Short mmCIF file of C-alpha atoms and ligand atoms in Angstrom, two decimals:
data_model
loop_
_atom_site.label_atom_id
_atom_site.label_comp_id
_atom_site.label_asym_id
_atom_site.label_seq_id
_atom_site.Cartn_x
_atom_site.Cartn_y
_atom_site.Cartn_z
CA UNK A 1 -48.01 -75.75 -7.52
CA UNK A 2 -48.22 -71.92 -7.71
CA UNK A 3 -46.53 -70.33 -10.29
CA UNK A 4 -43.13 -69.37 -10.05
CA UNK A 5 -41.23 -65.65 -10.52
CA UNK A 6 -38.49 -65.95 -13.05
CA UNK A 7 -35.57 -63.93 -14.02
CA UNK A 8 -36.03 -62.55 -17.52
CA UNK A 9 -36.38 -65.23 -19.71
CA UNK A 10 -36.47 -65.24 -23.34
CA UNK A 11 -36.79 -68.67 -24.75
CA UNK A 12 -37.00 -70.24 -28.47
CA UNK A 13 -38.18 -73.47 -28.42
CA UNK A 14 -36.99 -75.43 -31.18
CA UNK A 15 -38.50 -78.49 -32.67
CA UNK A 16 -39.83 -80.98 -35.82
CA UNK A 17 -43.51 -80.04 -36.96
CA UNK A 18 -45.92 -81.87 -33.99
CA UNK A 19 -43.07 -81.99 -31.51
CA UNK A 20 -44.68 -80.42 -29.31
CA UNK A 21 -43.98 -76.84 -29.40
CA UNK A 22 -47.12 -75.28 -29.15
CA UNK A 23 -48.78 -78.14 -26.32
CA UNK A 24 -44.87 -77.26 -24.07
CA UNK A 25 -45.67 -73.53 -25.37
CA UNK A 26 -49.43 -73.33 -23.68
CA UNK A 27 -48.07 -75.75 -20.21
CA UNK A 28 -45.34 -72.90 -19.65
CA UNK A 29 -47.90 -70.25 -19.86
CA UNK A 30 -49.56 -71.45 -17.24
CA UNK A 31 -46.91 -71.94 -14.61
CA UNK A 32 -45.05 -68.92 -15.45
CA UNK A 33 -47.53 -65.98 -15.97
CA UNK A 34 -44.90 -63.69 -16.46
CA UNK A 35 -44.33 -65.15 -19.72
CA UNK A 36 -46.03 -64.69 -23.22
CA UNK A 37 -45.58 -66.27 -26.41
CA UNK A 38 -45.59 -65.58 -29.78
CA UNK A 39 -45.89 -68.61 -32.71
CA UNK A 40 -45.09 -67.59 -36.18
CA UNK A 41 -47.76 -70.51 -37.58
CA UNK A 42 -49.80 -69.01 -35.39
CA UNK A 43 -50.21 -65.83 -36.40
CA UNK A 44 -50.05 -67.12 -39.95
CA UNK A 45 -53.13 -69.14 -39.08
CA UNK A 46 -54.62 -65.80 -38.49
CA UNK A 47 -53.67 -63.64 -41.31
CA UNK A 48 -55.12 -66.90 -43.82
CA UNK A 49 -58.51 -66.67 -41.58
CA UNK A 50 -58.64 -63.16 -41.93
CA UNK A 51 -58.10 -63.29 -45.62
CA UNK A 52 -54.98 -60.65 -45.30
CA UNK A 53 -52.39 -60.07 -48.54
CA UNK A 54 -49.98 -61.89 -46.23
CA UNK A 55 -52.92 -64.85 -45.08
CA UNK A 56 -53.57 -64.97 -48.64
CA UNK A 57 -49.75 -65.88 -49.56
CA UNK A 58 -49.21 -67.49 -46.73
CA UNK A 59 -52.12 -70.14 -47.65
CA UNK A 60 -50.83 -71.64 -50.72
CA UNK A 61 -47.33 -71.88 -48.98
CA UNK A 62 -48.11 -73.92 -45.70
CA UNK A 63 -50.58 -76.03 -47.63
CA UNK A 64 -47.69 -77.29 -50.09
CA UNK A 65 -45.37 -77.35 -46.87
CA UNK A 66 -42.79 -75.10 -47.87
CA UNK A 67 -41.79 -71.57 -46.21
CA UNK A 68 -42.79 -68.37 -46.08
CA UNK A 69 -39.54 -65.84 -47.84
CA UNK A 70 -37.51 -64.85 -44.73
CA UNK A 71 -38.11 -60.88 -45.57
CA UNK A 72 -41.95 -61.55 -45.04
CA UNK A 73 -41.51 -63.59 -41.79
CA UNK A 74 -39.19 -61.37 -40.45
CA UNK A 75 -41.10 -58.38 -41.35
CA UNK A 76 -44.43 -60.10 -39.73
CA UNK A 77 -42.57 -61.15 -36.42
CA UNK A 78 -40.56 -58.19 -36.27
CA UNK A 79 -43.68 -55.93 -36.14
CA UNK A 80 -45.12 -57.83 -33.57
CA UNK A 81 -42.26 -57.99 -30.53
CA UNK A 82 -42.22 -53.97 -31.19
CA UNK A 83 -46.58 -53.56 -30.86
CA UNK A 84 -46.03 -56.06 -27.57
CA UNK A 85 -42.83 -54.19 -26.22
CA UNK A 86 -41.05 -57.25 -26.24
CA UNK A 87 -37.76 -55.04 -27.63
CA UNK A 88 -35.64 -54.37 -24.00
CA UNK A 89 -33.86 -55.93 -21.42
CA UNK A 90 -36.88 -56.38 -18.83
CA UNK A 91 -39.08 -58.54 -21.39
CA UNK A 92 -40.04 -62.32 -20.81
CA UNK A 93 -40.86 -64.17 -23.67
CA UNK A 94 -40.91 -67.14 -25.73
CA UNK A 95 -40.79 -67.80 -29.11
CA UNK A 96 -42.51 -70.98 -31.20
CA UNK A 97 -41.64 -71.37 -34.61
CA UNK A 98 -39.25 -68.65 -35.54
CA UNK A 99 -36.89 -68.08 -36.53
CA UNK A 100 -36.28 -71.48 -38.54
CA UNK A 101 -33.85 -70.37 -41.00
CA UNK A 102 -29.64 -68.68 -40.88
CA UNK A 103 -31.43 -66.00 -42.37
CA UNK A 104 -33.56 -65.47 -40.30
CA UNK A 105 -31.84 -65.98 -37.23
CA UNK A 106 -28.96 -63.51 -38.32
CA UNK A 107 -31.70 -60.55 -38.90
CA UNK A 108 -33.71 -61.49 -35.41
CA UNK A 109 -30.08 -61.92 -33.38
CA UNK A 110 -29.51 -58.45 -34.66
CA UNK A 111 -32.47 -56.63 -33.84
CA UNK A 112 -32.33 -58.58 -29.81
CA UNK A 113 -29.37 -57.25 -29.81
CA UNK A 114 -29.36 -53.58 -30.48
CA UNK A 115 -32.29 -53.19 -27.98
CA UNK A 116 -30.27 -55.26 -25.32
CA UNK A 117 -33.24 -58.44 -25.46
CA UNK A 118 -30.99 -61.30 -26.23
CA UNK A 119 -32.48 -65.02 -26.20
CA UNK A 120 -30.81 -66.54 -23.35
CA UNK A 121 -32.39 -70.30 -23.75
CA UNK A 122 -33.00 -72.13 -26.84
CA UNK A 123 -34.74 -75.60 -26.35
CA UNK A 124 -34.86 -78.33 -28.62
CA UNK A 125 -37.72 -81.41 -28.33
CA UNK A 126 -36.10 -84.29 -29.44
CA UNK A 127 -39.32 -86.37 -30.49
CA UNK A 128 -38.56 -89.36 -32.60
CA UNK A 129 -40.13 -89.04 -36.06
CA UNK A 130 -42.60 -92.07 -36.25
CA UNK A 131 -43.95 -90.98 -32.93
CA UNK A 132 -44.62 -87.24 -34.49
CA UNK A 133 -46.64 -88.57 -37.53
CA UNK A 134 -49.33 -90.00 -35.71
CA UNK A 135 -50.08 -87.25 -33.52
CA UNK A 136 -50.04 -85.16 -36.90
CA UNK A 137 -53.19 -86.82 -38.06
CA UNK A 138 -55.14 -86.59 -35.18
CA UNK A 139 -54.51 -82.87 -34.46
CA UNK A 140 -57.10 -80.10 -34.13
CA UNK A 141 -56.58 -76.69 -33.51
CA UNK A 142 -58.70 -73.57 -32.81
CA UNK A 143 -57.51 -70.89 -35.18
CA UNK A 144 -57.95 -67.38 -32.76
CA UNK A 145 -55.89 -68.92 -29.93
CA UNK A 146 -53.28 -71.23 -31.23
CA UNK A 147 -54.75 -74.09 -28.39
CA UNK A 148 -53.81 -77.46 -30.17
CA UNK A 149 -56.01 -80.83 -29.55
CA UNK A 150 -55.70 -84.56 -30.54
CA UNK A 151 -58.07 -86.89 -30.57
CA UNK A 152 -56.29 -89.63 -28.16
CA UNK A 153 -53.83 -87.36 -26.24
CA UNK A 154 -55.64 -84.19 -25.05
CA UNK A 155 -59.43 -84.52 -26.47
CA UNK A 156 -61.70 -81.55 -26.53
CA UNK A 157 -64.16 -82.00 -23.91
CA UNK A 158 -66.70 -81.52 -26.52
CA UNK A 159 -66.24 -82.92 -29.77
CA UNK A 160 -65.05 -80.56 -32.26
CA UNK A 161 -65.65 -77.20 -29.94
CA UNK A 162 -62.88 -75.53 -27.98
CA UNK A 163 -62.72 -75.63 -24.33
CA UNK A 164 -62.86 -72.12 -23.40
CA UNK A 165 -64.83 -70.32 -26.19
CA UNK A 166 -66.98 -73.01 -27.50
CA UNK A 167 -65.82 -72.24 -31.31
CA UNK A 168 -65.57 -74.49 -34.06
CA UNK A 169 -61.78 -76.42 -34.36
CA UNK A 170 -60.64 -76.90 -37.38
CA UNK A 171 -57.89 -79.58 -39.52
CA UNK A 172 -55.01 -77.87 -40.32
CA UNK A 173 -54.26 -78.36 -44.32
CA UNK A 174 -50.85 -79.21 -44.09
CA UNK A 175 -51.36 -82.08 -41.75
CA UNK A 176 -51.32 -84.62 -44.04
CA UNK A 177 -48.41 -87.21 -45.01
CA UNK A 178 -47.62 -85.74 -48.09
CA UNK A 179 -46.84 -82.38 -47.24
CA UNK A 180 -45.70 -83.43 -43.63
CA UNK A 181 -42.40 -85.42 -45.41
CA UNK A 182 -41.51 -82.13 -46.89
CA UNK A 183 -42.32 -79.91 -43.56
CA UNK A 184 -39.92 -82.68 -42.21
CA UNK A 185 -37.67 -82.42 -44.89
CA UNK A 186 -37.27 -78.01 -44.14
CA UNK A 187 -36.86 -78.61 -40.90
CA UNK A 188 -33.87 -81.10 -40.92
CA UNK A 189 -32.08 -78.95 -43.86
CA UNK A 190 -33.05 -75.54 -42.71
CA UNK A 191 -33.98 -75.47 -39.22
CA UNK A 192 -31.85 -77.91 -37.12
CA UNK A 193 -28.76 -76.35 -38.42
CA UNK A 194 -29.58 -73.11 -36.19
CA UNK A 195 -28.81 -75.18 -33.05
CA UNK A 196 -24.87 -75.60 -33.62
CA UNK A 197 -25.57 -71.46 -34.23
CA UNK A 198 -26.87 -70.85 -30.90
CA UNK A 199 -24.83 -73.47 -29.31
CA UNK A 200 -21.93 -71.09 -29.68
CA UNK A 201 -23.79 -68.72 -27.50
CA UNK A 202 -23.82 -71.33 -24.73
CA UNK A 203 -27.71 -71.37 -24.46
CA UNK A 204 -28.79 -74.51 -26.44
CA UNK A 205 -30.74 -77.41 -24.11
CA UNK A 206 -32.05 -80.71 -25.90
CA UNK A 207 -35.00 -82.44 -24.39
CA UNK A 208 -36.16 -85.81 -25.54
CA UNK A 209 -38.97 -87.69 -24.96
CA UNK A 210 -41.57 -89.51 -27.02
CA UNK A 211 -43.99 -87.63 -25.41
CA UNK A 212 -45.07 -83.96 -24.23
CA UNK A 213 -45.58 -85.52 -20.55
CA UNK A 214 -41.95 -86.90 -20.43
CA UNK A 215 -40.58 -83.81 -22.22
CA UNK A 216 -42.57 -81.09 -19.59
CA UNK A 217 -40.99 -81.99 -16.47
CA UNK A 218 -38.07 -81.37 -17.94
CA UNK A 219 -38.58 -77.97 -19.32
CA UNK A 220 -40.02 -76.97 -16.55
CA UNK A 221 -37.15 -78.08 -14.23
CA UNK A 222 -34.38 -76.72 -16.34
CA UNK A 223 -36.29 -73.26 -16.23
CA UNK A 224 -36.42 -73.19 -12.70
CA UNK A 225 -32.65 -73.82 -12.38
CA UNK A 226 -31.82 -71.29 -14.81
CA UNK A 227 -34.42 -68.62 -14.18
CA UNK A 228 -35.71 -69.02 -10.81
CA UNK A 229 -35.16 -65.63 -8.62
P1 G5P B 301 -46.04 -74.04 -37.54
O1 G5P B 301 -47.43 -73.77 -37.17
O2 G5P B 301 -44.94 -73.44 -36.77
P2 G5P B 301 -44.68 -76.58 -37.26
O3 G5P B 301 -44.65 -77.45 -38.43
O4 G5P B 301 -43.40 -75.98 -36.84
O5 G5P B 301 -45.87 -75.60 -37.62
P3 G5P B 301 -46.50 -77.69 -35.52
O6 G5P B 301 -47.04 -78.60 -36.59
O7 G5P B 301 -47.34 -76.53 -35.09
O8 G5P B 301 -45.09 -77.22 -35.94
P4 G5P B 301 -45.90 -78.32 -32.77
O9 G5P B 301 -46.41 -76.99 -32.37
O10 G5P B 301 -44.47 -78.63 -32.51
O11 G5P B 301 -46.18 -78.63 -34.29
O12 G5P B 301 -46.75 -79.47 -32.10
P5 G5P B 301 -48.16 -79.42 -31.28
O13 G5P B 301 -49.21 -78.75 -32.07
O14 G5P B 301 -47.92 -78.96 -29.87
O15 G5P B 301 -48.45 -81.01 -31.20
C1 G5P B 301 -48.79 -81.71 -32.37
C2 G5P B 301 -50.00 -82.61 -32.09
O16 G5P B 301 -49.60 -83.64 -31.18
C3 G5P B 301 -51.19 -81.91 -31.39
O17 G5P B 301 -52.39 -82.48 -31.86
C4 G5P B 301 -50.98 -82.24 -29.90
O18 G5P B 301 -52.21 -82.24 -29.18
C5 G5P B 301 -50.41 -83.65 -30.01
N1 G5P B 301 -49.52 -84.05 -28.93
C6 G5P B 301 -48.65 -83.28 -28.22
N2 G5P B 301 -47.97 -84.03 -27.34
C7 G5P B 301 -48.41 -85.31 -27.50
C8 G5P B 301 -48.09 -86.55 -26.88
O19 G5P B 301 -47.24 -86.64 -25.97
N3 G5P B 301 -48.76 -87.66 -27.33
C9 G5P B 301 -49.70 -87.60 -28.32
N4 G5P B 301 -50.33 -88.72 -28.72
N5 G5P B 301 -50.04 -86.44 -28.93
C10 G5P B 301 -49.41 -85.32 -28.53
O20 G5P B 301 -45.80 -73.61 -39.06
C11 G5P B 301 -46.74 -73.95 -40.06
C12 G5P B 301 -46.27 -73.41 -41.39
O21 G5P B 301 -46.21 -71.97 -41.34
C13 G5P B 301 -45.10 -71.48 -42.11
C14 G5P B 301 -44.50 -72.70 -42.80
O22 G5P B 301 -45.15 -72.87 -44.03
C15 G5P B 301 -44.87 -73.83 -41.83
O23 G5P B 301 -44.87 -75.11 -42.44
N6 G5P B 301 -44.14 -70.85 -41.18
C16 G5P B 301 -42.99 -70.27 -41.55
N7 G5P B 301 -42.40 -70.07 -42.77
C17 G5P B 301 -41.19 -69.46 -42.78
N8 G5P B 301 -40.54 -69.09 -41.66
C18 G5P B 301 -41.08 -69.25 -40.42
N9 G5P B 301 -40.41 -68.86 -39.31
C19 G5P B 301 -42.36 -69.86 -40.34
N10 G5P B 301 -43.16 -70.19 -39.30
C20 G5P B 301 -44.24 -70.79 -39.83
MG1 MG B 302 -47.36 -75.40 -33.40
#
């Protein structure tokens, strides 16, 4: 199907570590071009492979599992939605991974709102935790593009390499059981609470599905009704 021209959208898709954000995340991109995305593990990813003060403090964190403080995240994310001109009323966006606390929700509702670039859809993937864990194990990713793998679901076409470039994929470090319980464990205290928050707004949808191919359809349909012009 071609893709589709949409209203301005600006989505935060909400969701346990290896819901699904980022596989729902590159799908969208696809169908609706006139959409980008930013994930905070992401760019993260990035700052630890370029060895920045921020990759460097970031390392140690997402390793143990725990979170980045909420000025440094906000600061980071912050700085990019102004370099991409993301801050005004005519932007389409979508946002993977932040924000995941009250903190800093409160801060990012703020600054969306002074520059008149509200979220109007926040998306929750309702994937049932023993479903999540083995996907977890089997996950590669390729650091410069965010493009997630897994072994049995979506294979490289070449082992190890990534389908467009050819680079190296690597194991995330924090995919492991351990650290996963207590990625789990931030989530359900910290994270999920920011969807009776937005709910108030009137722009909270839950989606769930034990898998990213149940859960798509979905997405895709509600984004049509919402957004379609
Ligand atoms: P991240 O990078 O934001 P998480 O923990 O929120 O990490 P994660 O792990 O990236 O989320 P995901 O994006 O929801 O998960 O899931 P995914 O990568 O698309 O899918 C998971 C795996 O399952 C993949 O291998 C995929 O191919 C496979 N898969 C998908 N669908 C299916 C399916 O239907 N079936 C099967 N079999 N497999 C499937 O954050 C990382 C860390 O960065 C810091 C924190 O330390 C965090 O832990 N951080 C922050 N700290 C503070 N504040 C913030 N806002 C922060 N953001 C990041
Ligand atoms: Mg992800």
């Amino acid at each position: 199907m071609s893709p589709k021209r949409l209203k301005n959208i600006r989505i935060l898709l909400l969701g346990a570590p290896g819901s699904g954000k980022g596989t729902q995340t590159s799908r969208l991109l696809k169908d609706f071009r006139q959409v980008s995305a930013i994930s905070s593990g992401d760019l993260l990813r990035q700052n630890i492979k370029d060895k920045t003060p921020l990759g460097k403090e970031a390392d140690a964190i997402i390793k143990s599992g725990g979170l980045l403080p909420d000025n440094k995240i906000i600061s980071l994310i912050e700085t990019e939605l102004k370099s991409r001109e993301w801050l005004n009323s005519n932007s389409s966006w979508l946002l993977d991974g932040f924000p995941r606390t009250f903190g800093q929700a409160e801060k990012l509702d703020l600054t969306l709102e002074k520059n008149d670039a509200d979220l109007n859809l926040v998306v929750e993937l309702d994937v049932p935790e023993q479903v999540i864990l083995d996907r977890i194990e089997n996950r590669y990713v390729h650091v410069p593009s965010g493009r997630v793998y897994n072994l049995t679901f979506n294979p490289p076409k070449v082992h190890g390499k990534d389908d467009i470039t050819g680079e190296p994929l690597s194991k995330r470090p924090d995919d492991n059981p351990e650290v996963f319980k207590s990625r789990i464990k931030n989530y359900k205290d910290l994270t999920l609470p920011l969807l009776e928050h937005y709910d108030k707004k009137g722009i909270v949808f839950s989606i769930k599905g034990e898998t990213s191919d149940i859960i798509y359809p979905q997405l895709k349909d509600l984004i049509l009704n919402k957004f379609a012009l």
